[in-house]
Coordinates of N, CA, C and O in Angstrom, one line a residue:
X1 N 0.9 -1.2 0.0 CA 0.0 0.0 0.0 C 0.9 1.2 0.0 O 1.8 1.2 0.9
X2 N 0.8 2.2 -0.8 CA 1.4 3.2 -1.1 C 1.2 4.3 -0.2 O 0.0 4.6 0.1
X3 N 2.4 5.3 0.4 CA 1.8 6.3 1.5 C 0.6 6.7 1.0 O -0.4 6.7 1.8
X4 N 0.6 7.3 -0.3 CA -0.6 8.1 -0.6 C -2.2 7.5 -0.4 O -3.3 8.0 -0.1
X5 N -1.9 6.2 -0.6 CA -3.2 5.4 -0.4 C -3.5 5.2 1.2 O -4.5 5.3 1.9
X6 N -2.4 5.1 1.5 CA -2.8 5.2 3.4 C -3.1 6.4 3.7 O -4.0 6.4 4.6
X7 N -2.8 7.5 3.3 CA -3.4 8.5 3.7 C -4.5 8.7 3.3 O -5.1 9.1 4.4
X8 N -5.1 8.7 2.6 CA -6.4 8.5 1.6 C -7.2 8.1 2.4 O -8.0 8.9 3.0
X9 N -7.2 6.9 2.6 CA -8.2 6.0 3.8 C -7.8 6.6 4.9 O -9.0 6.6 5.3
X10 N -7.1 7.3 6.1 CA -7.2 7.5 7.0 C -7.9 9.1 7.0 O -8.4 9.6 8.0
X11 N -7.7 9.8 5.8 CA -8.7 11.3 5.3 C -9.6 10.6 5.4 O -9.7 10.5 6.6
X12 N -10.5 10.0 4.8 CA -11.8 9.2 4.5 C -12.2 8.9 5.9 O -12.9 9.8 6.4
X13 N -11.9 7.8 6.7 CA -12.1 7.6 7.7 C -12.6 9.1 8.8 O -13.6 9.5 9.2
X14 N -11.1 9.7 9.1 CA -11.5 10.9 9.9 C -11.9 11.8 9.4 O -11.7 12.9 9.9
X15 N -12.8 11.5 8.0 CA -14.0 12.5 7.7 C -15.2 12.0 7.8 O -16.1 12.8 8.0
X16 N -15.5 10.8 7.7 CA -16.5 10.2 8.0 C -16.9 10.4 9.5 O -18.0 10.7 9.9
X17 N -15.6 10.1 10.4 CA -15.8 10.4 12.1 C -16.4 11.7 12.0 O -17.6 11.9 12.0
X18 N -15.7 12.6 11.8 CA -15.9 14.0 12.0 C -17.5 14.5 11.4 O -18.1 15.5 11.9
X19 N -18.1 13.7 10.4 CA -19.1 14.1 9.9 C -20.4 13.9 11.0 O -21.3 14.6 11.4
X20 N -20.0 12.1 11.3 CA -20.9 11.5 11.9 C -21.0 12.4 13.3 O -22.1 12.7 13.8
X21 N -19.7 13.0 14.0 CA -20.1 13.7 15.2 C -21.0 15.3 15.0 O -21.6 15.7 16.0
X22 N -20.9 15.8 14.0 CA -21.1 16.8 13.7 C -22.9 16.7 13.6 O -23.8 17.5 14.0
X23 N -23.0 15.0 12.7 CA -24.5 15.3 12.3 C -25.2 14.8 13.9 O -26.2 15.4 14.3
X24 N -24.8 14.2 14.5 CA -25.3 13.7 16.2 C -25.4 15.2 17.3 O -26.1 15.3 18.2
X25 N -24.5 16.2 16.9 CA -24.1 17.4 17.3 C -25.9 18.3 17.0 O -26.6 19.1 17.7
X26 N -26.1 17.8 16.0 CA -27.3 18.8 15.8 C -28.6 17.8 15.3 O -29.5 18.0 14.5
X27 N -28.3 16.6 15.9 CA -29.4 16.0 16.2 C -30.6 16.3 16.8 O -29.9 17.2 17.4
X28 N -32.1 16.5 17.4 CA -32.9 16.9 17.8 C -32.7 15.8 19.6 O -33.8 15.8 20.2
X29 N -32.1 15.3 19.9 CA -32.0 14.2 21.4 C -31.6 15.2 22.1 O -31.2 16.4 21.8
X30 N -31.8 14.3 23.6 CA -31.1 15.0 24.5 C -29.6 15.0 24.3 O -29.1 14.5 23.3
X31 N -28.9 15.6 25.2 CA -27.5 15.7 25.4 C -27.2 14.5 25.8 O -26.3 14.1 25.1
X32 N -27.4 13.7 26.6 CA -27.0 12.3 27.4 C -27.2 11.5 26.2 O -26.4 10.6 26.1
X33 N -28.1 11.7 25.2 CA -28.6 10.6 24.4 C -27.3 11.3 23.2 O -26.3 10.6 22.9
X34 N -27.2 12.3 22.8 CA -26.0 12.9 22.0 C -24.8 12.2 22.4 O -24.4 11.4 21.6
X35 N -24.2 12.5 23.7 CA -22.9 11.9 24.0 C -23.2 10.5 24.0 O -22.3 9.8 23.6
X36 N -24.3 9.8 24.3 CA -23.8 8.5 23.9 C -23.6 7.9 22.8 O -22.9 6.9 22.6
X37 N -24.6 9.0 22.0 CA -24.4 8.2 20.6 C -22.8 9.0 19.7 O -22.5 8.7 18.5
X38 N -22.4 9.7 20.2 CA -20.7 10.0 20.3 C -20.2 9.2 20.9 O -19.4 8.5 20.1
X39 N -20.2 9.0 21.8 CA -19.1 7.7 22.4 C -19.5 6.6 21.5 O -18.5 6.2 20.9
X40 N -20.7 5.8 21.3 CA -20.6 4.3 20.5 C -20.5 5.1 18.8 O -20.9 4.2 18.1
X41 N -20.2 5.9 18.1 CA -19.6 6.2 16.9 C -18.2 6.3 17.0 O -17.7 5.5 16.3
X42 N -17.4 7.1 17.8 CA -16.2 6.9 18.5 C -15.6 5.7 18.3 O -14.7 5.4 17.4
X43 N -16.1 4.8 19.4 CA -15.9 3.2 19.3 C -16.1 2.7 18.6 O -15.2 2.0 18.3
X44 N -17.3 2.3 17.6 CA -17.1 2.1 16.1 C -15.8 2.7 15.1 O -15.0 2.1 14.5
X45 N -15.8 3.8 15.3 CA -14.8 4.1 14.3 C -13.6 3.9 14.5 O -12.8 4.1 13.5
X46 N -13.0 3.5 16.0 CA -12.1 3.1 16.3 C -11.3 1.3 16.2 O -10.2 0.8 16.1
X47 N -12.9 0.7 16.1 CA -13.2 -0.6 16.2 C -12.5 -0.7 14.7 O -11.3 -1.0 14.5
X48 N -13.4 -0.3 13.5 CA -13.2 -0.4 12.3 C -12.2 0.1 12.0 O -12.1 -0.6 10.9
X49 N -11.1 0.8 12.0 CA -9.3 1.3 11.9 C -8.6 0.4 12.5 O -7.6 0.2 11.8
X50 N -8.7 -0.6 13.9 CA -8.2 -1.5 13.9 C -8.4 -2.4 13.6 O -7.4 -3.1 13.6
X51 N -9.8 -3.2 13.0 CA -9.9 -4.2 11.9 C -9.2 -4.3 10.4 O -8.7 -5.2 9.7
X52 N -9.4 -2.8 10.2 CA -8.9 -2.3 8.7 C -6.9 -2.8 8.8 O -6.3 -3.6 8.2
X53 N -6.5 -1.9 10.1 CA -5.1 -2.4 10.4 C -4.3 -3.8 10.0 O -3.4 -4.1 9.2
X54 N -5.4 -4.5 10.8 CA -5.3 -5.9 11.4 C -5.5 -6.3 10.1 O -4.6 -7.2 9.8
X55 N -6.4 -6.0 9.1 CA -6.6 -6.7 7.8 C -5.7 -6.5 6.7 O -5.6 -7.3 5.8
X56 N -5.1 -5.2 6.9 CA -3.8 -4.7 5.9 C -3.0 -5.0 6.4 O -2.2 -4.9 5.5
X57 N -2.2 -5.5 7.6 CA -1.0 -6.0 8.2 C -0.9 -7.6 7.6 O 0.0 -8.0 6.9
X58 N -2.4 -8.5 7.8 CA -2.1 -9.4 7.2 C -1.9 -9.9 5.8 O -1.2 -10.9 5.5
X59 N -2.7 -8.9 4.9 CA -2.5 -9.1 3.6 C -1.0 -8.8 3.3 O -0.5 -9.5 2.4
X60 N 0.2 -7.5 4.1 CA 1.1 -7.7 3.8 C 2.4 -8.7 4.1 O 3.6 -8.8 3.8
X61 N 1.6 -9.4 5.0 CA 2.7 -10.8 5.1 C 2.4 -11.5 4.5 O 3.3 -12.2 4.0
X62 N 1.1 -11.9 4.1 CA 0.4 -12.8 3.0 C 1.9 -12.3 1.5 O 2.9 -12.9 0.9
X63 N 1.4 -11.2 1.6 CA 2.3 -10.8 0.0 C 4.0 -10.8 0.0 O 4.8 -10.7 -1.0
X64 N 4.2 -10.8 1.3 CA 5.6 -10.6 1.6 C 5.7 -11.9 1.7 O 6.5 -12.2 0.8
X65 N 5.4 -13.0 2.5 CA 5.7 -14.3 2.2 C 5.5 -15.1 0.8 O 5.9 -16.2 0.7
X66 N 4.9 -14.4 0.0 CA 4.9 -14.8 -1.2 C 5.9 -14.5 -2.1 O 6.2 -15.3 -3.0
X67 N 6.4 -13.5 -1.9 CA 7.5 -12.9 -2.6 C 8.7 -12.9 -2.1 O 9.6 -12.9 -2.8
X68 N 8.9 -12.9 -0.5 CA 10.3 -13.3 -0.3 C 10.2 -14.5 0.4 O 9.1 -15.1 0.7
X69 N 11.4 -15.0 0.6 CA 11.8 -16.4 1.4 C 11.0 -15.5 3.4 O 11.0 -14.4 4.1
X70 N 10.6 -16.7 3.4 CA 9.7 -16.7 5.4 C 11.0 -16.5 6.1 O 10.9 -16.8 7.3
X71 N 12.2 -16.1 5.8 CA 13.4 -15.5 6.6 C 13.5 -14.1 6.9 O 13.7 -13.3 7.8
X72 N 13.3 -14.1 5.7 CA 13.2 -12.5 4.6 C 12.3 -11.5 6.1 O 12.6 -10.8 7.0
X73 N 10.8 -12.3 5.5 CA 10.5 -11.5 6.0 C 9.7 -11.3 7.7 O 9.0 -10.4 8.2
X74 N 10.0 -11.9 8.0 CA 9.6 -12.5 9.6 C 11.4 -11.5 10.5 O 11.8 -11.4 11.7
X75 N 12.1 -11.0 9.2 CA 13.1 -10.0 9.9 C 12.3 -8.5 9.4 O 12.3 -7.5 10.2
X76 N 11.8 -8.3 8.6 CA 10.9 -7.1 8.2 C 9.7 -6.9 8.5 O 9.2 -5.8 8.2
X77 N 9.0 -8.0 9.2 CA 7.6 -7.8 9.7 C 7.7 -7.0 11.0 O 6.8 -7.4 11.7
X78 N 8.1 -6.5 11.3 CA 8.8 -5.7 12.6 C 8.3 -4.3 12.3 O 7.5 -3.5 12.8
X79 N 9.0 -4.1 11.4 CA 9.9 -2.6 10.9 C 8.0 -2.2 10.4 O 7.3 -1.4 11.0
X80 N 7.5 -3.2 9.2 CA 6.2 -2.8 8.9 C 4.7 -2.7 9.6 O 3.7 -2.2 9.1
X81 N 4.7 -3.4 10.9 CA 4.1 -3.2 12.0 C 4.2 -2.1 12.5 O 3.4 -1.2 12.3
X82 N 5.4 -2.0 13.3 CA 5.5 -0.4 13.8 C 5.4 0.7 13.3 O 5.3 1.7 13.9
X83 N 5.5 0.5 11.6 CA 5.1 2.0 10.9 C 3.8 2.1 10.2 O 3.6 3.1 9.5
X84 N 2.7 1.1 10.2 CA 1.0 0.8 10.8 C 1.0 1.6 12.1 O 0.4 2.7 12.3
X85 N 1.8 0.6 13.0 CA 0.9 1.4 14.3 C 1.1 2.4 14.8 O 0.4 2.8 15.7
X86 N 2.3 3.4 14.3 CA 2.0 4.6 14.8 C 1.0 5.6 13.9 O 0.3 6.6 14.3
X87 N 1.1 5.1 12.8 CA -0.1 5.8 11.6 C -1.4 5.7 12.5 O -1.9 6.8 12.9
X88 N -2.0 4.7 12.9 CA -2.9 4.0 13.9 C -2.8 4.4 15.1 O -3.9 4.1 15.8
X89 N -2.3 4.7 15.5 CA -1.8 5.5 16.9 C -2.3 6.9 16.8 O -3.3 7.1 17.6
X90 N -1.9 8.1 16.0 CA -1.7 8.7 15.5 C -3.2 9.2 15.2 O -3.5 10.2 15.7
X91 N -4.2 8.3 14.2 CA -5.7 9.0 13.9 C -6.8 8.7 14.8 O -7.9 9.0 14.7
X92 N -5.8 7.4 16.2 CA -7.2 7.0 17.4 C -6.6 8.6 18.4 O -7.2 9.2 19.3
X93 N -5.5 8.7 18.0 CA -5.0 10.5 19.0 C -6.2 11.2 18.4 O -7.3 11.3 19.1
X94 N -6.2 11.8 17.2 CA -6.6 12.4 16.4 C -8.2 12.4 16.6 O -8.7 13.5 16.7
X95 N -8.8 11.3 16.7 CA -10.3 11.5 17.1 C -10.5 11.5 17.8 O -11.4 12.3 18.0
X96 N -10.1 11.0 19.0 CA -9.7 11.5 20.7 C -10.2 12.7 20.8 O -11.4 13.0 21.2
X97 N -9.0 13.9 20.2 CA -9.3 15.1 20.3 C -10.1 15.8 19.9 O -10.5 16.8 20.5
X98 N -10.7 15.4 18.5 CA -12.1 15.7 18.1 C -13.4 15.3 19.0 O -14.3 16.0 19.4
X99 N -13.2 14.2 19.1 CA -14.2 13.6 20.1 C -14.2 14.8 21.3 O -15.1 15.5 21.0
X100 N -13.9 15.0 21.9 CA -13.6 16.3 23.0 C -13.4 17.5 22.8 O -13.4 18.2 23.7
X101 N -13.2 17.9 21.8 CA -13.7 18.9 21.0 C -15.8 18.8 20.8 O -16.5 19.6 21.4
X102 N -16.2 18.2 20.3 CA -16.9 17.9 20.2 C -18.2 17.6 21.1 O -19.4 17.7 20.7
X103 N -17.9 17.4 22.2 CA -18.1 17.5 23.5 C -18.4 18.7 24.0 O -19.5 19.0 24.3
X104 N -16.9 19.7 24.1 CA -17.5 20.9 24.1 C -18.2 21.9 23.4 O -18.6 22.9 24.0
X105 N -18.3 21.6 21.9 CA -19.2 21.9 21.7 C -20.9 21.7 21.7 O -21.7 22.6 21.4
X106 N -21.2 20.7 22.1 CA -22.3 20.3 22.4 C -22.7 20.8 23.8 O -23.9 21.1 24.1
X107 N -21.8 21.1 24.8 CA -22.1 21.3 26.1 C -22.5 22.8 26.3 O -23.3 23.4 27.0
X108 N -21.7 23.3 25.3 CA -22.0 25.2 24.9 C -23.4 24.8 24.2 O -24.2 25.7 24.4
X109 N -23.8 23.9 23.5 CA -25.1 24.2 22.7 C -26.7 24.0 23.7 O -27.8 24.4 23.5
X110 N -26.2 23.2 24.7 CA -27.0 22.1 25.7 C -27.3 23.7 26.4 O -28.5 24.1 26.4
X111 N -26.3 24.6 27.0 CA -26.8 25.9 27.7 C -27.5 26.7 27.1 O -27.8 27.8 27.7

């Protein structure tokens, strides 16, 4: 997967987050029923980035064991792990802070 394509999906993704909190933000519910349904979109979208992870990490040992010798790459599955998971590290930061962002916005709207 190409950086540009990783970036791509992780734009997509934390626009889709950002949208979904925005349209719950001006939902007609209460506030308790707002933040919750912020918190379980949250956790969905965080659920689905680590599945996505978990599913692109294996496809590339799938293809990396296909193409180099299982020596090869069981010494480079390291190096490509850790530069997933800080990408992944990085956009569960990222909605974190929107997420709480978000929050206070809703709490100024609730007054």
């Amino acid at each position: 997967m190409s950086n540009n394509t990783g970036n791509t999906i992780v734009a997509i993704l934390v626009g889709a987050a950002i949208g979904a909190g925005i349209g719950i933000l001006f939902a007609p519910d209460k506030g308790s029923k707002t933040r919750e349904k912020l918190k379980d979109g949250f956790d969905d979208a965080k659920h689905n980035l680590q599945d996505k992870y978990h599913e692109v990490s294996d496809k590339l040992i799938s293809k990396a064991k296909d193409l180099i010798g299982k020596d090869d790459v069981d010494g480079n599955y390291q190096n490509i792990v850790n530069s997933f998971s800080h990408k992944t590290e990085d956009v569960i930061t990222f909605l974190e802070n929107k997420l709480a962002d978000l929050k206070l916005k809703n709490a100024k709207l609730q007054k």
